[in-house]
Amino acid sequence: MATQAQIVKATKKYLIPSYGRVPVAMVRGSGARIWDADGKEYIDFFAGFGAGGVAGHCHPAVTAAIKAQADKLLCAGNLFTNEPQVQLAEAITKHAFGGKVFFCHSGAEANEAALKLARLAARQNGSSTGPARYKIVSFHHCFHGRTMGALSLTPEKFQKGFEPMVPGSVKLDLNDLAAVRAAVDGETAGIFVEPVQGEGGINLPTKAFMRGLRDLCDQKKLLLVCDEVWCSPARTGEWFGYQLFGIQPDVMTLGKALGGGAPVAACVAGPKCQDAFQPGTHGCTLGGNPLCAAAGVAVMKLIEDQKLVSRAARKGGAIMKAIRDAKIGCVKEVRGSGMMIGLELDKPGKEAFTKCMERGLLINCTADTVLRLAPPLIIPDKDISEGMEILISVLKG
Ligand SMILES: Cc1ncc(COP(=O)(O)O)c(C=O)c1O
């Protein structure tokens, strides 16, 4: 096997440098632990930007499902149907708001599907003589992905060099309902909102705001799209983040943790728009392939069997309390829901990230001053305590 130095060197030579990587190659993972090519062990509160987030690394139930499916059928194409994708859709819709599912591989693609769906549904529901409805409201500090449609809804700092964007994006402040009401006009098709903003620094909308968005969408016949790619399934202490607010969206997008590490993403459409896409209007060649869908089915079953929704709420609450109780000078605020936690520091978080990593704890720094903690939901109590000890000692030091 190549050494860490060799892999890092080859990375620079062969891979397009689109990521700000640390010079470490990960080679093995188990539960909430991961090892690099030098054999160094880490407790993982990072979980691959949330993508390894529910099941942890190489959960036996997930790997068994992948191995079993790999021996049967990898892909046949969406000219046909297959049982794993139907099972995964059933598991998602059972815990959500019913509806129907379109499968793809990444959060950005799921949001592209939702964007197209919002435009199509707005046209189908609107008058044939009125203006085409195409505008989408999204919120500052959101993140919806890197493809052109999703990028258009995402803050300007990510768009630099790629303009012009897809027309019709309107960005407003989260929790400013009056501004949303004022911005919606006869050309608006939908509103995209994250129930918990992940990349933007773990920011939560208020209940009143989310309910206000729901009412506005009902009044104006817009689609309310919840981008749950970061926060679901189960991470916030609810199956899906919108459930924190007592509302139902018209569309929900999922990705990251859904496949337990396998690339699975979904656009889930409720009854109002579930049949808007008809044959030929949208597609994804490998979307819902049996291999990745089988991994997703195993993840959803694991959440149910191990009661990971309530565990996320319980353990996440305990982690947030422990940090608040530690009264750490540089921590201005602890916020989040379930095991999606942000620590707002009074300084950039990069140094804490580096020191934690040196001491064997992976965390993430986002929005410059926010440390993001997102341990896998199956993390053993012992790993939580060990990780917290490192984190608190680094922040106090
Ligand atoms: C809320 C949200 N939506 C969409 C995306 C894009 O997902 P992907 O990187 O899988 O395209 C992300 C990625 O971080 C995200 O946090």
Tab-separated table of C-alpha atoms in Angstrom, residues 15-241:
chain	number	residue	atom	x	y	z
A	15	LEU	CA	-6.570	15.535	-8.968
A	16	ILE	CA	-8.071	18.877	-9.939
A	17	PRO	CA	-7.367	21.092	-6.928
A	18	SER	CA	-10.968	22.167	-6.268
A	19	TYR	CA	-10.852	21.258	-2.563
A	20	GLY	CA	-8.864	22.844	0.280
A	21	ARG	CA	-7.601	19.490	1.529
A	22	VAL	CA	-5.466	18.740	4.585
A	23	PRO	CA	-2.524	16.513	3.561
A	24	VAL	CA	-3.940	13.329	5.062
A	25	ALA	CA	-5.258	10.196	3.313
A	26	MET	CA	-7.944	8.236	5.116
A	27	VAL	CA	-7.778	4.479	4.639
A	28	ARG	CA	-10.125	2.753	7.077
A	29	GLY	CA	-13.135	3.492	9.263
A	30	SER	CA	-15.243	1.698	11.843
A	31	GLY	CA	-18.142	3.202	13.813
A	32	ALA	CA	-17.146	6.714	14.883
A	33	ARG	CA	-13.402	6.076	14.383
A	34	ILE	CA	-11.297	6.586	11.272
A	35	TRP	CA	-7.597	5.886	10.521
A	36	ASP	CA	-5.188	7.638	8.161
A	37	ALA	CA	-2.491	6.023	6.027
A	38	ASP	CA	0.116	6.612	8.772
A	39	GLY	CA	-2.034	4.586	11.169
A	40	LYS	CA	-3.166	7.597	13.223
A	41	GLU	CA	-6.615	7.112	14.758
A	42	TYR	CA	-9.273	9.839	14.984
A	43	ILE	CA	-12.642	10.147	16.701
A	44	ASP	CA	-14.931	11.457	13.993
A	45	PHE	CA	-17.205	14.399	14.891
A	46	PHE	CA	-16.972	15.479	11.231
A	47	ALA	CA	-18.449	12.455	9.467
A	48	GLY	CA	-17.481	13.454	5.913
A	49	PHE	CA	-19.448	16.748	5.865
A	50	GLY	CA	-22.355	14.813	7.342
A	51	ALA	CA	-22.355	12.128	4.654
A	52	GLY	CA	-21.203	9.359	6.973
A	53	GLY	CA	-23.533	10.872	9.471
A	54	VAL	CA	-26.096	8.311	10.551
A	55	ALA	CA	-24.475	4.935	10.384
A	56	GLY	CA	-20.830	5.842	11.016
A	57	HIS	CA	-18.046	4.174	9.085
A	58	CYS	CA	-18.650	0.793	7.453
A	59	HIS	CA	-21.655	-0.095	9.587
A	60	PRO	CA	-22.049	-3.887	9.258
A	61	ALA	CA	-25.743	-3.571	8.312
A	62	VAL	CA	-24.883	-1.139	5.505
A	63	THR	CA	-21.867	-3.040	4.182
A	64	ALA	CA	-23.814	-6.338	4.307
A	65	ALA	CA	-26.629	-4.774	2.258
A	66	ILE	CA	-24.116	-3.436	-0.290
A	67	LYS	CA	-22.280	-6.775	-0.540
A	68	ALA	CA	-25.507	-8.753	-0.940
A	69	GLN	CA	-26.813	-6.405	-3.632
A	70	ALA	CA	-23.421	-6.322	-5.402
A	71	ASP	CA	-23.723	-10.063	-5.944
A	72	LYS	CA	-27.205	-9.703	-7.455
A	73	LEU	CA	-27.511	-6.613	-9.660
A	74	LEU	CA	-25.600	-3.322	-9.820
A	75	CYS	CA	-27.574	-1.457	-12.440
A	76	ALA	CA	-30.208	-2.089	-15.080
A	77	GLY	CA	-31.345	1.436	-15.952
A	78	ASN	CA	-34.561	3.330	-15.309
A	79	LEU	CA	-36.182	1.838	-18.390
A	80	PHE	CA	-37.022	-0.766	-15.729
A	81	THR	CA	-37.848	-0.537	-12.071
A	82	ASN	CA	-36.101	-2.314	-9.180
A	83	GLU	CA	-37.073	-3.345	-5.676
A	84	PRO	CA	-34.400	-1.521	-3.618
A	85	GLN	CA	-35.356	1.924	-4.989
A	86	VAL	CA	-39.040	1.243	-4.351
A	87	GLN	CA	-38.215	0.089	-0.800
A	88	LEU	CA	-36.145	3.210	-0.153
A	89	ALA	CA	-38.886	5.488	-1.495
A	90	GLU	CA	-41.418	3.689	0.695
A	91	ALA	CA	-39.211	4.083	3.791
A	92	ILE	CA	-38.701	7.820	3.141
A	93	THR	CA	-42.315	8.671	2.343
A	94	LYS	CA	-43.595	6.609	5.311
A	95	HIS	CA	-41.704	8.853	7.738
A	96	ALA	CA	-42.247	12.077	5.751
A	97	PHE	CA	-45.412	13.444	4.148
A	98	GLY	CA	-46.278	10.663	1.719
A	99	GLY	CA	-45.634	11.697	-1.858
A	100	LYS	CA	-43.288	10.226	-4.454
A	101	VAL	CA	-39.504	10.188	-4.891
A	102	PHE	CA	-36.991	10.928	-7.656
A	103	PHE	CA	-33.503	9.482	-6.993
A	104	CYS	CA	-30.116	10.880	-7.995
A	105	HIS	CA	-26.616	10.969	-6.454
A	106	SER	CA	-25.827	14.358	-4.938
A	107	GLY	CA	-27.547	17.075	-2.979
A	108	ALA	CA	-27.008	19.537	-5.810
A	109	GLU	CA	-28.758	17.222	-8.263
A	110	ALA	CA	-31.662	16.748	-5.858
A	111	ASN	CA	-32.008	20.534	-5.681
A	112	GLU	CA	-31.814	20.830	-9.483
A	113	ALA	CA	-34.748	18.425	-9.638
A	114	ALA	CA	-36.632	20.490	-7.023
A	115	LEU	CA	-35.930	23.707	-8.934
A	116	LYS	CA	-37.237	22.267	-12.198
A	117	LEU	CA	-40.216	20.807	-10.351
A	118	ALA	CA	-41.041	24.202	-8.791
A	119	ARG	CA	-41.042	25.906	-12.196
A	120	LEU	CA	-43.054	23.140	-13.831
A	121	ALA	CA	-45.635	22.918	-11.043
A	122	ALA	CA	-46.006	26.712	-10.943
A	123	ARG	CA	-46.751	26.716	-14.663
A	124	GLN	CA	-49.143	23.785	-14.422
A	125	ASN	CA	-51.008	25.447	-11.525
A	126	GLY	CA	-50.849	28.975	-12.929
A	127	SER	CA	-52.884	30.683	-15.612
A	128	SER	CA	-51.771	30.001	-19.184
A	129	THR	CA	-52.031	33.693	-20.028
A	130	GLY	CA	-50.081	35.095	-17.018
A	131	PRO	CA	-46.289	35.579	-16.858
A	132	ALA	CA	-44.115	32.436	-16.628
A	133	ARG	CA	-43.355	31.817	-12.961
A	134	TYR	CA	-39.662	31.147	-12.479
A	135	LYS	CA	-38.327	33.159	-9.523
A	136	ILE	CA	-37.075	31.339	-6.441
A	137	VAL	CA	-36.582	32.857	-2.998
A	138	SER	CA	-33.681	31.491	-0.918
A	139	PHE	CA	-31.843	32.838	2.116
A	140	HIS	CA	-28.491	34.385	2.934
A	141	HIS	CA	-25.991	31.888	4.444
A	142	CYS	CA	-27.771	28.988	2.736
A	143	PHE	CA	-26.008	26.340	0.657
A	144	HIS	CA	-27.837	24.417	-2.044
A	145	GLY	CA	-24.996	23.012	-4.171
A	146	ARG	CA	-22.497	23.713	-6.962
A	147	THR	CA	-24.397	22.937	-10.169
A	148	MET	CA	-25.604	26.038	-12.015
A	149	GLY	CA	-29.223	25.969	-10.826
A	150	ALA	CA	-28.404	25.128	-7.215
A	151	LEU	CA	-25.475	27.572	-7.279
A	152	SER	CA	-27.817	30.351	-8.421
A	153	LEU	CA	-29.762	29.934	-5.164
A	154	THR	CA	-26.545	29.873	-3.081
A	155	PRO	CA	-24.675	32.980	-1.795
A	156	GLU	CA	-22.752	35.137	-4.276
A	157	LYS	CA	-19.340	34.278	-2.799
A	158	PHE	CA	-19.663	30.759	-4.307
A	159	GLN	CA	-20.724	32.139	-7.717
A	160	LYS	CA	-17.627	34.235	-8.450
A	161	GLY	CA	-16.247	33.476	-11.919
A	162	PHE	CA	-19.229	31.400	-13.008
A	163	GLU	CA	-21.712	34.167	-13.815
A	164	PRO	CA	-24.234	34.650	-15.319
A	165	MET	CA	-26.437	32.629	-12.993
A	166	VAL	CA	-29.801	31.065	-13.786
A	167	PRO	CA	-32.230	34.011	-13.723
A	168	GLY	CA	-34.816	34.528	-10.999
A	169	SER	CA	-32.911	34.020	-7.746
A	170	VAL	CA	-33.984	36.331	-4.902
A	171	LYS	CA	-31.953	36.116	-1.675
A	172	LEU	CA	-33.315	37.426	1.584
A	173	ASP	CA	-32.521	37.340	5.315
A	174	LEU	CA	-33.578	34.221	7.191
A	175	ASN	CA	-36.416	34.999	9.629
A	176	ASP	CA	-37.458	38.206	7.847
A	177	LEU	CA	-40.967	37.186	6.863
A	178	ALA	CA	-42.011	40.719	5.896
A	179	ALA	CA	-39.200	40.801	3.312
A	180	VAL	CA	-40.333	37.470	1.847
A	181	ARG	CA	-43.930	38.684	1.632
A	182	ALA	CA	-42.771	41.832	-0.126
A	183	ALA	CA	-40.503	39.954	-2.560
A	184	VAL	CA	-43.013	37.363	-3.748
A	185	ASP	CA	-44.761	38.440	-6.938
A	186	GLY	CA	-46.649	36.954	-9.862
A	187	GLU	CA	-43.407	35.488	-11.272
A	188	THR	CA	-42.370	33.605	-8.111
A	189	ALA	CA	-42.439	29.812	-8.333
A	190	GLY	CA	-41.107	28.674	-4.956
A	191	ILE	CA	-39.123	29.163	-1.759
A	192	PHE	CA	-36.067	27.083	-0.836
A	193	VAL	CA	-35.133	26.893	2.855
A	194	GLU	CA	-32.881	24.681	4.979
A	195	PRO	CA	-34.578	23.691	8.269
A	196	VAL	CA	-31.102	24.029	9.797
A	197	GLN	CA	-28.479	25.848	7.714
A	198	GLY	CA	-25.480	23.506	7.658
A	199	GLU	CA	-22.687	25.146	5.647
A	200	GLY	CA	-23.811	28.643	6.677
A	201	GLY	CA	-22.993	28.015	10.353
A	202	ILE	CA	-25.847	25.997	11.960
A	203	ASN	CA	-28.532	28.697	11.790
A	204	LEU	CA	-32.118	27.847	12.652
A	205	PRO	CA	-35.199	29.613	11.361
A	206	THR	CA	-37.893	30.385	13.942
A	207	LYS	CA	-41.141	28.409	14.107
A	208	ALA	CA	-43.099	31.570	13.279
A	209	PHE	CA	-40.953	32.133	10.179
A	210	MET	CA	-41.363	28.584	8.862
A	211	ARG	CA	-45.103	28.661	9.515
A	212	GLY	CA	-45.282	32.061	7.828
A	213	LEU	CA	-43.506	30.635	4.757
A	214	ARG	CA	-45.966	27.753	4.674
A	215	ASP	CA	-48.969	30.107	4.813
A	216	LEU	CA	-47.505	32.372	2.156
A	217	CYS	CA	-46.843	29.426	-0.175
A	218	ASP	CA	-50.439	28.264	0.305
A	219	GLN	CA	-51.856	31.719	-0.389
A	220	LYS	CA	-49.728	32.374	-3.468
A	221	LYS	CA	-49.644	28.778	-4.772
A	222	LEU	CA	-45.844	28.495	-4.478
A	223	LEU	CA	-43.871	25.362	-3.688
A	224	LEU	CA	-42.158	25.319	-0.309
A	225	VAL	CA	-38.955	23.307	-0.747
A	226	CYS	CA	-37.030	22.158	2.338
A	227	ASP	CA	-33.403	21.372	1.529
A	228	GLU	CA	-32.660	18.660	4.084
A	229	VAL	CA	-29.453	17.453	2.438
A	230	TRP	CA	-27.380	18.316	5.521
A	231	CYS	CA	-29.834	17.898	8.332
A	232	SER	CA	-31.656	14.651	7.561
A	233	PRO	CA	-32.471	11.888	8.084
A	234	ALA	CA	-32.657	11.828	11.902
A	235	ARG	CA	-29.767	14.194	12.681
A	236	THR	CA	-31.846	17.035	14.131
A	237	GLY	CA	-33.725	14.771	16.542
A	238	GLU	CA	-36.645	14.447	14.115
A	239	TRP	CA	-36.808	12.137	11.117
A	240	PHE	CA	-36.772	15.238	8.938
A	241	GLY	CA	-35.857	18.802	9.887
